[in-house]
mmCIF file of C-alpha atoms in Angstrom:
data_model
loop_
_atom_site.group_PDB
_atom_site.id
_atom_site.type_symbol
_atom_site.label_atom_id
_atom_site.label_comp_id
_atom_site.label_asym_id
_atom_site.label_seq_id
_atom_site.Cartn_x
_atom_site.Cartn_y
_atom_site.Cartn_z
ATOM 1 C CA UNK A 1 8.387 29.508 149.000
ATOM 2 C CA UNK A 2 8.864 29.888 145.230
ATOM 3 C CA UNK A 3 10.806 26.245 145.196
ATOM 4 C CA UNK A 4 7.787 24.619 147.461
ATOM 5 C CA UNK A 5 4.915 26.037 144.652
ATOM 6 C CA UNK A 6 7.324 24.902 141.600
ATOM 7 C CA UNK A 7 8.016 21.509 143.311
ATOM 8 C CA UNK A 8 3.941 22.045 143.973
ATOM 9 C CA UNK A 9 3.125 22.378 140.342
ATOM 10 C CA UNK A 10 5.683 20.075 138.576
ATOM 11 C CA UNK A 11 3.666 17.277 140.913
ATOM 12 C CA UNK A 12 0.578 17.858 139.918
ATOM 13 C CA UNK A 13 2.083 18.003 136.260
ATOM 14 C CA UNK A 14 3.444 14.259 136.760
ATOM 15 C CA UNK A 15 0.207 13.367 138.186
ATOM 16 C CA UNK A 16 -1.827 14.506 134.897
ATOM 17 C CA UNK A 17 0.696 12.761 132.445
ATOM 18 C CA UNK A 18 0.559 9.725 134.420
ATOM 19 C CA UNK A 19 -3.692 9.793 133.551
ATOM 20 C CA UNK A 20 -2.761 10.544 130.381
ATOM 21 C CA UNK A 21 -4.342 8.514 127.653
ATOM 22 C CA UNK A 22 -6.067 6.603 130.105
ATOM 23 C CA UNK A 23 -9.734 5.927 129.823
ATOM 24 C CA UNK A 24 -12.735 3.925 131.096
ATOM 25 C CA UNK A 25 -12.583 1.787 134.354
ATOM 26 C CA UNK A 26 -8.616 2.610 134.076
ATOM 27 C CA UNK A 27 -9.311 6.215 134.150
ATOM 28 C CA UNK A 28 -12.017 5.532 136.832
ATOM 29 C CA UNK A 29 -9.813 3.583 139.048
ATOM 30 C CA UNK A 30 -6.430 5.991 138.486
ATOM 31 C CA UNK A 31 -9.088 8.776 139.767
ATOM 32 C CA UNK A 32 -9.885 7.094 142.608
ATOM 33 C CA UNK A 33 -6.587 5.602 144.239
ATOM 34 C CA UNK A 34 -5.994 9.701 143.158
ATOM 35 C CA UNK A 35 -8.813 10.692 145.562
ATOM 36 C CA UNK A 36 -7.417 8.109 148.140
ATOM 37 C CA UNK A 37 -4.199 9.398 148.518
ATOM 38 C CA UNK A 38 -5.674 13.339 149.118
ATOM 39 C CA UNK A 39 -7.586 11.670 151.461
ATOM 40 C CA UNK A 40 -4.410 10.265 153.383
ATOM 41 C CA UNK A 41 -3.127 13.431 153.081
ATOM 42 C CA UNK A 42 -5.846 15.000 155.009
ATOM 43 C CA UNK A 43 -6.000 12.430 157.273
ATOM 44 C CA UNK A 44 -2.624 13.196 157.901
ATOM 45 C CA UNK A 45 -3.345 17.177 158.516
ATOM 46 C CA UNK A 46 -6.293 16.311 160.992
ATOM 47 C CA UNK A 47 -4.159 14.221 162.988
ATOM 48 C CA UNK A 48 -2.169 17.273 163.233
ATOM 49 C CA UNK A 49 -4.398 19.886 163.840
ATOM 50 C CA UNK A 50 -6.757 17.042 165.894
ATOM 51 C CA UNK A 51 -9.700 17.499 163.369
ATOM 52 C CA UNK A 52 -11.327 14.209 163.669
ATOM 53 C CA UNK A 53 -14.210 15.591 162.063
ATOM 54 C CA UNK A 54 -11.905 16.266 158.778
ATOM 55 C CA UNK A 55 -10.214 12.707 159.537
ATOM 56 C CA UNK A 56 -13.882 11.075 160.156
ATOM 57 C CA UNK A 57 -14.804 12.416 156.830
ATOM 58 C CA UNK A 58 -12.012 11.203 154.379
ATOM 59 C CA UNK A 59 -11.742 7.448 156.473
ATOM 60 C CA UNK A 60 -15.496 7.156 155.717
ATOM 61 C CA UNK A 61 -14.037 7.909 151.913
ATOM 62 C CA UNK A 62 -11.461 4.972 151.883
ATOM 63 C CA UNK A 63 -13.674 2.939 153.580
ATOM 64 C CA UNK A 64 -16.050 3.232 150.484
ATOM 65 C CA UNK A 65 -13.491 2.949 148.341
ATOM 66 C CA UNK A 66 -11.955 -0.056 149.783
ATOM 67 C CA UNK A 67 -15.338 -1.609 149.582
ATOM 68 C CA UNK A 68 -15.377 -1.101 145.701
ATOM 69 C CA UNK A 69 -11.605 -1.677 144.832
ATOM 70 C CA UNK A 70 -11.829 -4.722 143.584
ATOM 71 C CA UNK A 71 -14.723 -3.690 141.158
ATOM 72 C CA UNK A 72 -12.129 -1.170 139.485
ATOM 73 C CA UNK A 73 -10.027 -4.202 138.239
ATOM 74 C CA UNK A 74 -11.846 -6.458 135.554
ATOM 75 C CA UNK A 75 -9.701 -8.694 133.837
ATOM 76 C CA UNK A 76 -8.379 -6.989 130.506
ATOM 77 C CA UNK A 77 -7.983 -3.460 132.510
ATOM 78 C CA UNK A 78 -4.435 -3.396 132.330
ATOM 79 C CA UNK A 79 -3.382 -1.412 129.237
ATOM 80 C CA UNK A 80 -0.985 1.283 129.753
ATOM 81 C CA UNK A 81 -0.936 4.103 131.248
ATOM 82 C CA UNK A 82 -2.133 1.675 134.292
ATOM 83 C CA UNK A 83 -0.199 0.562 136.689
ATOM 84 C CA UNK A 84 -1.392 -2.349 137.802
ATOM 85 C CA UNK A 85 0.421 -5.650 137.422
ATOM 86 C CA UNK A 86 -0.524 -8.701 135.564
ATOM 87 C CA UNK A 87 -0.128 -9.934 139.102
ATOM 88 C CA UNK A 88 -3.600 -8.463 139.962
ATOM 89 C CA UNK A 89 -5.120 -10.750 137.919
ATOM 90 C CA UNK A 90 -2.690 -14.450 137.528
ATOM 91 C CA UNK A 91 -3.018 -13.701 141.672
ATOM 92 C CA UNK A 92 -6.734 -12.862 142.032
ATOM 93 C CA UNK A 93 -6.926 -14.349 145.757
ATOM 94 C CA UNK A 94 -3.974 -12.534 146.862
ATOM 95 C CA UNK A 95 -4.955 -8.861 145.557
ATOM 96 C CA UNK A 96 -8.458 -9.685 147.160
ATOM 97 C CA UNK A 97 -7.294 -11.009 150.080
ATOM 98 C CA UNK A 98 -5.237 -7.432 150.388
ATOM 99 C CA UNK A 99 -7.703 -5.092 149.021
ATOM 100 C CA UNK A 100 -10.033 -6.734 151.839
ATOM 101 C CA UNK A 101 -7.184 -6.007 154.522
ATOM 102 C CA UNK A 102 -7.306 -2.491 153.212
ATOM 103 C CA UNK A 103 -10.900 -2.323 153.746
ATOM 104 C CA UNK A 104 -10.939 -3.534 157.321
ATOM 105 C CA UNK A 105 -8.164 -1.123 158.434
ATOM 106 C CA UNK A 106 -9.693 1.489 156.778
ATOM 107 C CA UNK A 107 -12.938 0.543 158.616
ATOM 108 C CA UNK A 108 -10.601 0.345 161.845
ATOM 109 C CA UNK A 109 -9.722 4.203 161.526
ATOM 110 C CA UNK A 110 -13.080 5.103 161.265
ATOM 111 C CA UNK A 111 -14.365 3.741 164.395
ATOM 112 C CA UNK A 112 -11.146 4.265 166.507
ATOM 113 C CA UNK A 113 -11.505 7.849 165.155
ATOM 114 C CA UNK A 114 -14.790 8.508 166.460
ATOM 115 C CA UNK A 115 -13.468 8.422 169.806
ATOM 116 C CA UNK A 116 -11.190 11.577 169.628
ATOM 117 C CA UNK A 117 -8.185 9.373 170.960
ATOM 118 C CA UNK A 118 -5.316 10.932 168.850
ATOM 119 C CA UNK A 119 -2.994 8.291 169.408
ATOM 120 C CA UNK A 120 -5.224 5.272 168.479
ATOM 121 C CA UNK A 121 -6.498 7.195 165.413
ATOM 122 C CA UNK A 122 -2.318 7.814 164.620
ATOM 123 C CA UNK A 123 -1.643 3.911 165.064
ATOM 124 C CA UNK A 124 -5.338 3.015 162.550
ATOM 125 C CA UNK A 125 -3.956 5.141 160.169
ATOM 126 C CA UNK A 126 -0.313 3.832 159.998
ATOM 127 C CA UNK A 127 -2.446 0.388 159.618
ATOM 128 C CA UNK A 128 -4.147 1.653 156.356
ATOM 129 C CA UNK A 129 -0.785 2.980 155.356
ATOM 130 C CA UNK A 130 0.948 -0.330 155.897
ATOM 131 C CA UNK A 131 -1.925 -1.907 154.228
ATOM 132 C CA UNK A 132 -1.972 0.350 151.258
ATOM 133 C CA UNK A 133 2.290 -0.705 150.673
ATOM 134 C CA UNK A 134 1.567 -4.231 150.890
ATOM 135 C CA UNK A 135 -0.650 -4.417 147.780
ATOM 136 C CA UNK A 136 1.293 -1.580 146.232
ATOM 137 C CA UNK A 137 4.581 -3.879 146.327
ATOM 138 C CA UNK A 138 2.579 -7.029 144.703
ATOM 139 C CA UNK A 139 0.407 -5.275 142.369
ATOM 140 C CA UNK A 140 1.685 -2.430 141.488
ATOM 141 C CA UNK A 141 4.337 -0.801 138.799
ATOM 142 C CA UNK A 142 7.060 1.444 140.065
#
């Protein structure tokens, strides 16, 4: 237990140096893929428990935020500490055309999750998952 809450606690650590410094839109948009991935993460407990009210909740979350990603990335907002490749920008179509895949899976789990059907809503979420690593491999630092 005590090695789970330090491993707990050096995590969130890495997480607050990695903000560290930034500010404006890259602050904005660090807070939100932050917000995205505790929303995956309890995603990933409702499917457990079979909480699709919990799931319902934080899909409708990525959903809006996948329908404002692209807004987090004007052209110039790539200073460190962010982590988003030049890439985003010399490649504009292809991080659109991905941030809009992310957006219709995203929309996916939330209507195949409405239904209660814990193996669809498994299979929509592994979608926004898969979606989520493709831009993440194009677009994103290490």
């Amino acid at each position: 237990m005590i090695k789970i809450t330090v491993l707990g606690a050096l995590m969130v650590s890495a997480a607050a140096l990695a903000h560290d410094g930034a500010s404006g839109v890259v602050k904005e948009r660090m807070d939100r893929f932050g917000a995205s991935k505790d929303s995956a993460k309890a995603i990933r407990g409702g499917l457990k428990s079979g909480d699709f009210a919990r799931i319902q909740t934080h899909a409708r979350a990525l959903n809006t935020w996948a329908a404002e990603m692209t807004t987090y990335f004007p052209e110039g907002s790539n200073p460190s500490p962010s982590e988003a490749l030049d890439s985003v920008w010399t490649d504009w179509a292809g991080f659109s055309a991905k941030a809009g895949d992310y957006e219709m899976a995203t929309a996916r789990l939330l209507s195949v999750s409405q239904t209660s059907d814990s193996d669809a809503t498994a299979v929509a979420f592994k979608q926004v998952m898969v979606s989520c690593k493709g831009c993440h491999d194009d677009y994103k630092a290490d």
